[in-house]
Coordinates of C-alpha atoms in Angstrom, one line a residue:
Chain A
M1050 CA 0.2 -0.1 0.1
Q1051 CA 1.6 3.2 -0.5
T1052 CA 1.5 5.7 2.2
K1053 CA 0.9 9.4 2.2
W1054 CA 4.9 9.3 2.3
D1055 CA 5.7 7.4 -0.2
E1056 CA 3.5 9.6 -2.8
L1057 CA 5.4 13.0 -0.9
Q1058 CA 8.8 11.5 -2.1
V1059 CA 8.3 10.1 -5.3
G1060 CA 6.4 13.5 -6.4
L1061 CA 9.7 15.2 -5.2
D1062 CA 11.7 12.3 -6.8
V1063 CA 13.0 12.2 -2.9
F1064 CA 13.9 9.3 -1.3
F1065 CA 14.7 8.9 2.8
Q1066 CA 17.0 6.4 3.6
D1067 CA 15.4 7.3 7.0
V1068 CA 12.1 7.9 6.6
N1069 CA 11.3 8.5 10.0
L1070 CA 13.4 12.1 9.2
L1071 CA 10.8 12.9 6.6
K1072 CA 8.3 12.4 9.6
Q1073 CA 9.3 15.1 12.0
A1074 CA 10.3 17.4 9.3
F1075 CA 6.4 17.8 8.7
T1076 CA 5.5 17.5 12.2
H1077 CA 4.4 20.8 14.0
A1078 CA 4.6 20.5 18.1
S1079 CA 1.3 20.7 17.8
Y1080 CA 1.1 17.0 16.5
R1081 CA 4.2 16.6 19.5
N1082 CA 1.9 17.9 22.4
E1083 CA -1.4 15.5 21.6
H1084 CA 1.3 12.3 21.0
R1085 CA 3.1 12.3 24.4
K1086 CA 3.2 9.4 24.9
A1087 CA 4.7 7.9 21.8
Q1088 CA 7.6 10.3 22.0
I1089 CA 7.2 11.8 18.9
Q1090 CA 9.8 14.6 17.9
D1091 CA 8.9 18.0 15.9
N1092 CA 10.5 19.8 13.2
E1093 CA 12.2 22.5 14.9
R1094 CA 15.6 21.8 15.4
F1095 CA 15.9 20.6 12.1
E1096 CA 14.0 23.8 10.8
F1097 CA 17.4 25.6 13.1
L1098 CA 19.7 23.3 10.1
G1099 CA 17.6 23.4 7.3
D1100 CA 17.6 27.4 7.3
A1101 CA 21.5 27.4 7.5
V1102 CA 21.8 24.7 4.8
L1103 CA 19.6 27.2 2.6
E1104 CA 21.2 30.5 3.2
L1105 CA 24.7 28.7 2.6
L1106 CA 23.1 27.3 -1.0
I1107 CA 21.8 30.4 -1.8
S1108 CA 24.5 32.3 -0.8
D1109 CA 26.7 30.3 -3.0
Y1110 CA 24.4 30.4 -5.7
L1111 CA 24.5 33.8 -6.2
F1112 CA 27.8 34.5 -5.3
H1113 CA 28.6 31.9 -8.6
T1114 CA 26.0 33.5 -11.0
Y1115 CA 26.6 37.0 -10.3
P1116 CA 30.7 36.6 -10.5
H1117 CA 30.8 41.1 -10.3
M1118 CA 27.9 41.9 -8.4
P1119 CA 29.3 43.4 -4.8
E1120 CA 28.8 42.3 -1.5
G1121 CA 26.1 45.0 -0.5
E1122 CA 23.3 43.2 -3.3
L1123 CA 24.5 39.6 -3.1
T1124 CA 23.5 40.3 0.4
R1125 CA 19.7 41.8 -0.9
M1126 CA 19.4 39.0 -3.1
R1127 CA 19.8 36.3 -0.5
A1128 CA 17.4 38.3 1.9
A1129 CA 14.9 38.1 -0.5
I1130 CA 15.0 34.6 -1.5
V1131 CA 15.4 33.5 2.1
C1132 CA 12.3 34.5 3.1
E1133 CA 9.0 33.8 4.5
A1134 CA 7.2 34.8 1.4
S1135 CA 9.2 33.1 -0.9
L1136 CA 9.4 29.3 1.3
V1137 CA 5.7 29.7 1.7
M1138 CA 5.9 29.8 -2.0
F1139 CA 8.2 26.7 -2.6
A1140 CA 6.5 24.4 0.2
R1141 CA 2.7 25.7 -2.0
R1142 CA 4.3 24.9 -5.0
L1143 CA 5.5 21.9 -3.7
S1144 CA 2.3 21.1 -1.9
F1145 CA 3.9 20.6 1.5
D1146 CA 1.3 22.2 3.2
K1147 CA -1.2 18.3 2.9
Y1148 CA 1.8 16.1 4.6
I1149 CA 2.0 18.6 7.4
R1150 CA 1.1 17.0 10.9
L1151 CA -0.7 19.0 13.0
G1152 CA -3.0 19.1 16.1
R1153 CA -6.2 19.6 16.3
G1154 CA -6.5 22.9 17.7
E1155 CA -3.7 24.1 15.2
E1156 CA -5.7 22.4 12.1
R1157 CA -8.9 24.0 13.2
S1158 CA -8.0 27.8 13.4
G1159 CA -6.3 27.3 10.2
G1160 CA -2.7 26.4 11.3
R1161 CA -2.4 24.0 7.8
Q1162 CA -2.3 27.4 6.0
R1163 CA -0.4 29.8 8.0
P1164 CA 3.0 31.2 6.2
A1165 CA 4.7 31.1 9.2
L1166 CA 4.3 27.2 9.9
L1167 CA 4.7 26.3 6.1
A1168 CA 8.0 28.1 6.0
D1169 CA 9.5 26.3 9.4
V1170 CA 8.3 23.2 7.8
F1171 CA 9.7 23.7 3.9
E1172 CA 13.1 25.0 5.8
A1173 CA 12.9 21.7 8.1
F1174 CA 12.3 19.4 5.6
L1175 CA 16.0 20.7 3.9
G1176 CA 17.0 20.4 7.5
A1177 CA 15.9 16.4 7.4
L1178 CA 17.0 16.0 4.1
Y1179 CA 20.5 17.3 4.7
I1180 CA 21.1 14.6 7.7
D1181 CA 19.5 12.0 5.5
Q1182 CA 22.0 12.9 2.5
G1183 CA 24.1 15.4 2.8
V1184 CA 24.8 19.1 1.5
E1185 CA 25.0 17.7 -1.9
R1186 CA 21.9 16.3 -2.2
V1187 CA 20.2 19.0 -0.8
R1188 CA 21.4 21.9 -3.5
T1189 CA 20.6 19.5 -5.9
F1190 CA 16.9 19.6 -5.3
V1191 CA 17.5 23.5 -4.3
Y1192 CA 18.4 23.4 -8.1
A1193 CA 15.3 21.7 -9.4
H1194 CA 12.7 22.9 -7.4
L1195 CA 13.6 26.7 -6.9
I1196 CA 16.2 28.3 -8.3
P1197 CA 14.2 28.1 -11.7
H1198 CA 11.0 29.8 -10.1
L1199 CA 13.7 32.2 -8.1
S1200 CA 12.4 35.3 -11.2
D1201 CA 8.9 34.8 -10.2
A1202 CA 6.6 37.4 -9.6
K1203 CA 6.2 36.2 -5.9
V1204 CA 9.7 35.6 -5.0
G1205 CA 11.3 38.9 -4.2
V1206 CA 14.3 38.8 -6.3
D1207 CA 14.0 42.2 -8.1
Y1208 CA 16.3 41.4 -11.5
K1209 CA 14.8 44.6 -12.7
T1210 CA 16.1 46.9 -10.1
A1211 CA 19.8 45.1 -10.2
L1212 CA 20.2 45.6 -13.8
Q1213 CA 19.2 48.9 -13.4
E1214 CA 21.7 49.6 -10.5
W1215 CA 24.7 48.0 -12.8
V1216 CA 23.6 49.6 -15.8
Q1217 CA 23.6 52.8 -14.1
Q1218 CA 26.8 52.5 -12.0
R1219 CA 29.3 51.2 -15.0
M1220 CA 27.7 51.8 -17.8
G1221 CA 25.8 55.6 -17.9
V1222 CA 23.6 54.2 -20.8
P1223 CA 20.2 53.9 -21.2
L1224 CA 17.9 50.9 -20.3
R1225 CA 15.0 50.0 -21.9
Y1226 CA 12.2 47.5 -22.0
V1227 CA 9.6 46.6 -25.2
I1228 CA 6.9 44.0 -25.3
V1229 CA 7.7 42.5 -28.4
E1230 CA 5.0 39.8 -28.2
E1231 CA 1.4 38.9 -26.8
R1232 CA 0.6 35.2 -27.7
G1233 CA -1.9 32.9 -26.6
P1234 CA -6.3 33.7 -25.5
A1235 CA -7.0 36.0 -23.1
H1236 CA -7.2 33.6 -20.2
A1237 CA -3.6 32.0 -20.4
R1238 CA -1.6 35.2 -22.3
E1239 CA 2.1 34.8 -22.3
F1240 CA 4.1 38.0 -22.8
V1241 CA 7.8 38.6 -24.9
V1242 CA 9.8 41.4 -23.3
H1243 CA 13.5 42.5 -24.8
V1244 CA 15.5 44.9 -22.7
Q1245 CA 17.8 46.7 -24.3
V1246 CA 21.0 48.5 -23.0
G1247 CA 22.4 51.1 -24.6
G1248 CA 20.2 50.0 -27.4
E1249 CA 21.2 46.9 -27.7
V1250 CA 19.1 43.8 -27.2
M1251 CA 21.1 42.3 -24.1
G1252 CA 18.4 40.2 -22.4
I1253 CA 15.1 38.4 -23.8
G1254 CA 12.5 36.7 -21.4
A1255 CA 9.0 35.6 -21.6
G1256 CA 6.4 35.1 -18.9
K1257 CA 2.5 35.1 -18.3
S1258 CA 2.5 39.1 -17.6
K1259 CA 4.8 42.2 -18.4
K1260 CA 6.3 42.2 -15.0
E1261 CA 7.2 38.3 -15.0
A1262 CA 8.5 38.3 -18.9
E1263 CA 10.5 41.8 -17.6
Q1264 CA 11.9 40.0 -15.0
Q1265 CA 12.9 37.4 -16.6
A1266 CA 14.8 39.4 -19.0
A1267 CA 16.5 41.6 -16.1
A1268 CA 18.1 38.2 -15.0
A1269 CA 18.8 37.1 -18.9
A1270 CA 20.8 41.1 -19.4
L1271 CA 22.3 40.7 -15.4
N1272 CA 23.8 37.2 -17.1
V1273 CA 25.2 38.5 -20.1
L1274 CA 26.7 41.7 -18.4
T1275 CA 28.5 40.3 -15.3
E1276 CA 29.8 37.3 -17.4
T1277 CA 30.9 39.8 -19.6
A1278 CA 32.8 42.2 -16.5
G1279 CA 34.2 38.7 -15.7
E1280 CA 35.8 38.3 -18.7
E1281 CA 37.2 42.1 -19.0
Q1282 CA 38.5 41.6 -15.4
K1283 CA 40.3 38.2 -15.7
A1284 CA 41.9 39.7 -18.8
G1285 CA 43.5 42.4 -16.9
V1286 CA 43.7 40.5 -13.5
S1287 CA 47.2 40.7 -11.3
Q1288 CA 47.6 40.2 -8.0
T1289 CA 50.5 41.7 -6.5
D1290 CA 52.5 41.0 -3.0
Chain B
M1437 CA 61.9 32.4 -0.9
Q1438 CA 59.2 31.8 2.1
T1439 CA 56.9 34.3 1.1
K1440 CA 54.3 35.4 4.4
W1441 CA 51.6 33.8 2.3
D1442 CA 53.4 30.3 3.0
E1443 CA 54.3 30.9 6.2
L1444 CA 50.3 31.6 6.9
Q1445 CA 49.9 28.1 5.1
V1446 CA 52.5 26.3 6.8
G1447 CA 51.4 27.8 10.4
L1448 CA 47.5 26.6 9.7
D1449 CA 48.1 23.7 7.9
V1450 CA 45.5 25.0 4.7
F1451 CA 47.3 24.9 1.5
F1452 CA 45.4 27.0 -1.0
Q1453 CA 44.9 25.3 -5.0
D1454 CA 44.7 28.9 -5.7
V1455 CA 46.6 31.1 -3.6
N1456 CA 45.1 33.7 -5.2
L1457 CA 42.0 32.5 -3.2
L1458 CA 43.7 33.5 0.1
K1459 CA 45.4 36.4 -0.7
Q1460 CA 41.8 37.8 -1.7
A1461 CA 40.7 37.0 1.4
F1462 CA 43.2 38.9 3.3
T1463 CA 42.4 41.8 1.2
H1464 CA 40.5 44.8 2.7
A1465 CA 38.5 47.2 -0.1
S1466 CA 41.0 50.4 1.4
Y1467 CA 44.1 48.4 -0.5
R1468 CA 41.8 47.3 -3.1
N1469 CA 41.1 51.5 -3.8
E1470 CA 45.4 52.4 -4.2
H1471 CA 46.0 49.2 -6.5
R1472 CA 43.3 50.5 -8.8
K1473 CA 45.2 49.5 -11.8
A1474 CA 46.3 46.0 -10.5
Q1475 CA 42.7 45.0 -10.9
I1476 CA 42.8 43.4 -7.3
Q1477 CA 39.9 42.2 -5.7
D1478 CA 38.9 43.1 -2.1
N1479 CA 37.3 40.3 0.4
E1480 CA 33.7 41.5 0.9
R1481 CA 32.4 38.7 -1.7
F1482 CA 34.0 35.7 0.2
E1483 CA 33.0 37.4 3.5
F1484 CA 29.4 36.6 2.3
L1485 CA 30.4 33.4 1.5
G1486 CA 32.2 32.4 4.8
D1487 CA 29.3 34.0 6.6
A1488 CA 27.1 31.4 5.3
V1489 CA 29.4 28.6 5.4
L1490 CA 30.3 29.5 9.3
E1491 CA 26.8 29.3 10.5
L1492 CA 25.8 26.0 9.0
L1493 CA 28.7 24.5 10.4
I1494 CA 28.3 25.7 13.6
S1495 CA 24.6 24.5 13.6
D1496 CA 25.3 21.5 12.3
Y1497 CA 27.7 20.9 15.0
L1498 CA 25.6 22.3 17.7
F1499 CA 23.0 20.5 16.4
H1500 CA 24.4 16.3 16.8
T1501 CA 26.1 18.0 19.7
Y1502 CA 23.5 18.7 22.0
P1503 CA 20.7 15.9 20.3
H1504 CA 17.9 16.6 22.3
M1505 CA 18.5 20.7 23.2
P1506 CA 15.8 22.9 22.2
E1507 CA 15.8 24.8 19.1
G1508 CA 15.6 28.4 20.9
E1509 CA 18.5 27.7 22.9
L1510 CA 20.4 26.1 19.8
T1511 CA 19.9 29.4 18.0
R1512 CA 20.8 31.3 21.5
M1513 CA 24.5 29.3 21.3
R1514 CA 24.8 29.6 17.6
A1515 CA 24.6 33.6 17.6
A1516 CA 27.0 33.1 20.8
I1517 CA 29.9 31.7 18.7
V1518 CA 28.8 33.3 15.3
C1519 CA 29.2 36.9 16.4
E1520 CA 31.5 39.6 15.8
A1521 CA 33.7 39.1 19.1
S1522 CA 34.1 35.4 19.0
L1523 CA 35.1 35.8 15.2
V1524 CA 37.8 38.5 16.3
M1525 CA 39.2 36.1 19.1
F1526 CA 39.7 33.2 16.6
A1527 CA 41.3 35.4 13.8
R1528 CA 43.7 36.9 16.5
R1529 CA 44.2 33.5 17.7
L1530 CA 45.3 32.7 14.4
S1531 CA 47.6 35.5 13.8
F1532 CA 45.2 36.9 10.7
D1533 CA 45.8 40.0 12.0
K1534 CA 49.5 40.0 10.6
Y1535 CA 48.7 39.1 7.3
I1536 CA 45.3 41.7 6.7
R1537 CA 46.5 44.0 3.2
L1538 CA 45.4 47.5 4.0
G1539 CA 45.4 50.9 2.9
R1540 CA 48.0 53.1 4.4
G1541 CA 44.9 55.1 5.9
E1542 CA 43.8 52.5 7.6
E1543 CA 46.3 51.4 8.4
R1544 CA 47.4 54.6 10.4
S1545 CA 44.1 54.5 11.5
G1546 CA 44.6 51.7 13.1
G1547 CA 42.4 49.4 11.1
R1548 CA 44.7 45.9 11.5
Q1549 CA 43.5 45.6 15.0
R1550 CA 39.8 47.1 13.8
P1551 CA 36.9 44.0 15.4
A1552 CA 34.6 44.0 12.9
L1553 CA 37.7 44.4 10.0
L1554 CA 39.6 41.0 11.9
A1555 CA 36.4 39.5 11.6
D1556 CA 35.8 40.2 8.2
V1557 CA 38.8 38.7 7.6
F1558 CA 37.7 35.3 9.5
E1559 CA 35.2 34.6 7.2
A1560 CA 36.4 36.1 4.6
F1561 CA 39.1 33.4 5.1
L1562 CA 36.5 30.4 5.6
G1563 CA 34.7 31.5 2.0
A1564 CA 38.0 31.2 0.1
L1565 CA 38.6 28.1 1.7
Y1566 CA 35.4 26.8 0.5
I1567 CA 35.5 28.2 -2.9
D1568 CA 38.8 26.3 -2.9
Q1569 CA 38.6 22.8 -1.1
G1570 CA 34.8 22.9 -0.3
V1571 CA 32.4 22.6 2.8
E1572 CA 34.2 19.5 4.1
R1573 CA 37.8 21.1 4.7
V1574 CA 36.1 23.8 6.1
R1575 CA 34.5 21.6 8.8
T1576 CA 38.1 20.3 9.0
F1577 CA 39.3 23.4 9.5
V1578 CA 36.9 24.4 12.3
Y1579 CA 37.1 21.4 13.8
A1580 CA 40.4 21.7 14.4
H1581 CA 40.7 25.6 15.4
L1582 CA 37.1 26.9 16.7
I1583 CA 35.4 24.3 18.4
P1584 CA 37.9 23.4 20.9
H1585 CA 37.9 26.9 22.4
L1586 CA 33.9 27.4 22.6
S1587 CA 33.9 26.9 25.8
D1588 CA 36.6 30.3 26.6
A1589 CA 35.6 33.0 28.7
K1590 CA 36.0 34.8 25.6
V1591 CA 33.9 33.4 23.4
G1592 CA 29.8 33.8 24.5
V1593 CA 28.6 30.5 24.4
D1594 CA 26.9 30.0 28.2
Y1595 CA 27.5 26.4 29.3
K1596 CA 26.0 27.5 32.4
T1597 CA 23.3 28.5 32.0
A1598 CA 22.4 26.4 29.6
L1599 CA 23.0 23.3 31.7
Q1600 CA 20.7 25.4 34.3
E1601 CA 17.7 26.0 31.9
W1602 CA 18.4 22.2 31.2
V1603 CA 18.1 20.6 34.7
Q1604 CA 15.4 22.6 35.9
Q1605 CA 12.9 22.0 33.2
R1606 CA 13.5 17.8 33.0
M1607 CA 15.3 17.4 36.7
G1608 CA 14.4 19.4 38.5
V1609 CA 16.9 19.1 41.1
P1610 CA 20.5 21.1 42.7
L1611 CA 23.4 22.4 40.9
R1612 CA 26.6 22.9 42.5
Y1613 CA 29.7 24.2 41.2
V1614 CA 32.8 22.8 43.6
I1615 CA 36.1 23.4 43.1
V1616 CA 38.7 20.4 44.2
E1617 CA 42.2 21.8 43.7
E1618 CA 43.7 24.8 42.9
R1619 CA 47.3 24.4 41.8
G1620 CA 50.4 26.7 40.0
P1621 CA 51.9 29.6 40.8
A1622 CA 49.4 33.1 41.4
H1623 CA 50.5 34.1 37.7
A1624 CA 49.4 30.4 36.1
R1625 CA 46.9 29.8 38.4
E1626 CA 44.9 26.7 37.2
F1627 CA 41.6 25.5 38.6
V1628 CA 39.7 22.5 38.5
V1629 CA 36.0 22.2 39.2
H1630 CA 33.6 19.4 39.5
V1631 CA 29.7 20.2 39.3
Q1632 CA 27.1 18.4 40.9
V1633 CA 23.6 17.3 39.8
G1634 CA 21.3 16.5 42.4
G1635 CA 24.8 15.2 44.2
E1636 CA 25.9 13.8 42.0
V1637 CA 29.2 14.6 39.7
M1638 CA 27.9 14.7 36.2
G1639 CA 30.9 17.3 35.0
I1640 CA 34.5 18.1 35.4
G1641 CA 36.3 21.1 34.1
A1642 CA 39.8 22.9 34.5
G1643 CA 41.1 26.1 33.4
K1644 CA 43.2 29.7 34.3
S1645 CA 40.2 31.0 36.0
K1646 CA 36.7 29.5 38.4
K1647 CA 34.7 30.6 35.6
E1648 CA 36.5 28.8 32.7
A1649 CA 36.6 25.7 34.9
E1650 CA 32.7 26.0 35.8
Q1651 CA 32.5 26.5 31.9
Q1652 CA 34.2 23.5 31.0
A1653 CA 32.8 21.3 33.9
A1654 CA 29.2 22.6 32.7
A1655 CA 29.9 21.7 28.6
A1656 CA 31.2 17.9 30.0
A1657 CA 28.1 17.7 32.4
L1658 CA 25.5 18.8 29.1
N1659 CA 27.5 16.4 26.9
V1660 CA 26.4 13.3 29.3
L1661 CA 23.2 14.9 30.1
T1662 CA 22.1 15.0 26.4
E1663 CA 23.3 11.9 25.9
T1664 CA 21.9 10.1 28.3
A1665 CA 18.3 11.9 27.3
G1666 CA 19.1 10.6 23.5
E1667 CA 19.5 6.8 24.5
E1668 CA 16.6 7.1 26.7
Q1669 CA 14.1 8.8 24.2
K1670 CA 15.9 5.7 21.4
A1671 CA 14.5 3.6 23.7
G1672 CA 11.5 4.6 23.6
V1673 CA 10.4 5.7 20.3
S1674 CA 8.0 5.2 17.7
Q1675 CA 7.2 6.6 15.0
T1676 CA 3.0 7.0 13.9
D1677 CA 1.1 7.7 10.8

């Protein structure tokens, strides 16, 4: 018989060696309080660990993706990704809310959809996966399920602002977004946007809204520009002392 | 000829594949500003990464060392370890101040001993080591150079408070520290302390002050108690659902 834990693991393509770790990650303190005799443990300690794992993996991702972005901007982008609103979005996208083990009182008061609770479960899951299979397995998970969605409107990574600052500080040329295509029926519209830097198309983005398409285009342009800056810097690099 | 970078690496028993990463970790922005033509990069981005690496490694260490300590106390201990004062102590202990590349103005104004600057260099070094050799190498370094010194008076980990809370909440028995030995001449005094929990000696500590010896004893007792709690919990554990 397939349990809900099998279902969850198949859905995520993540298979725990110790499935009790997975269960614990989804166990809210209110559930533990109602099952004291069974010595069930809740997810709070896992959340402590998962938070740190996520922080490192996102830091590493940003550090390598934007090889010339100043520390202040990296910190800002990291804070936008590792925040409650983003974590809730990731938790919902993966249907984590279905699997949480809640106490009855918490369930009645709508705890299953409470943002702080969902964000905690998401971090606890990452912590459990880290304990079970190590940091590289969590990295693979993060690259499969989080990184592709960082420019979604709901995640606060604002590539447009980052691109604007980059262009202002280093290039001093105008920046412009142009909608080059609108396609699909009204209820499933898709937009394609070019971003022009100094008149040259530097990134292309697509999305279900203009805003999303623009963010995608800005992210693509940032990739190109920071990469180019990297090449120039490499060519001129020399270390003294 | 042995450079200062060779000397540093021999002293730390850490050898970089790319020694430029090591140099960059020790480069303050003020030095980069004075060497603009040489395209030297400073350590700020490395610090961003090193901070996250350290946070994870300390979280992991605490999580496994205190398998039954609640999340709130873990968070408090982590904050005490990953704080400026501790990082400065670690940086000084490893003589990092000698190797920092500073601008002249910063040097004149005493920047080499400025706590924030030393703490940043320490984190940047961990970041550089992570880039060069990965998280496990940084873990080895942290276990060699940080973990053994966590109960030093200067690091804010307060094992006495942690032990007191543990004993109060779970055991409700009295807690007492007893100096069992004072040895050495006045200028190099050493104290040995027993901590009794409910009348039973549960930890022994030694140190150059009573306070340090008590902290050591409390740390030892916590290890024993949380370990015992672990065994009891394991014996009674069962997961439902």
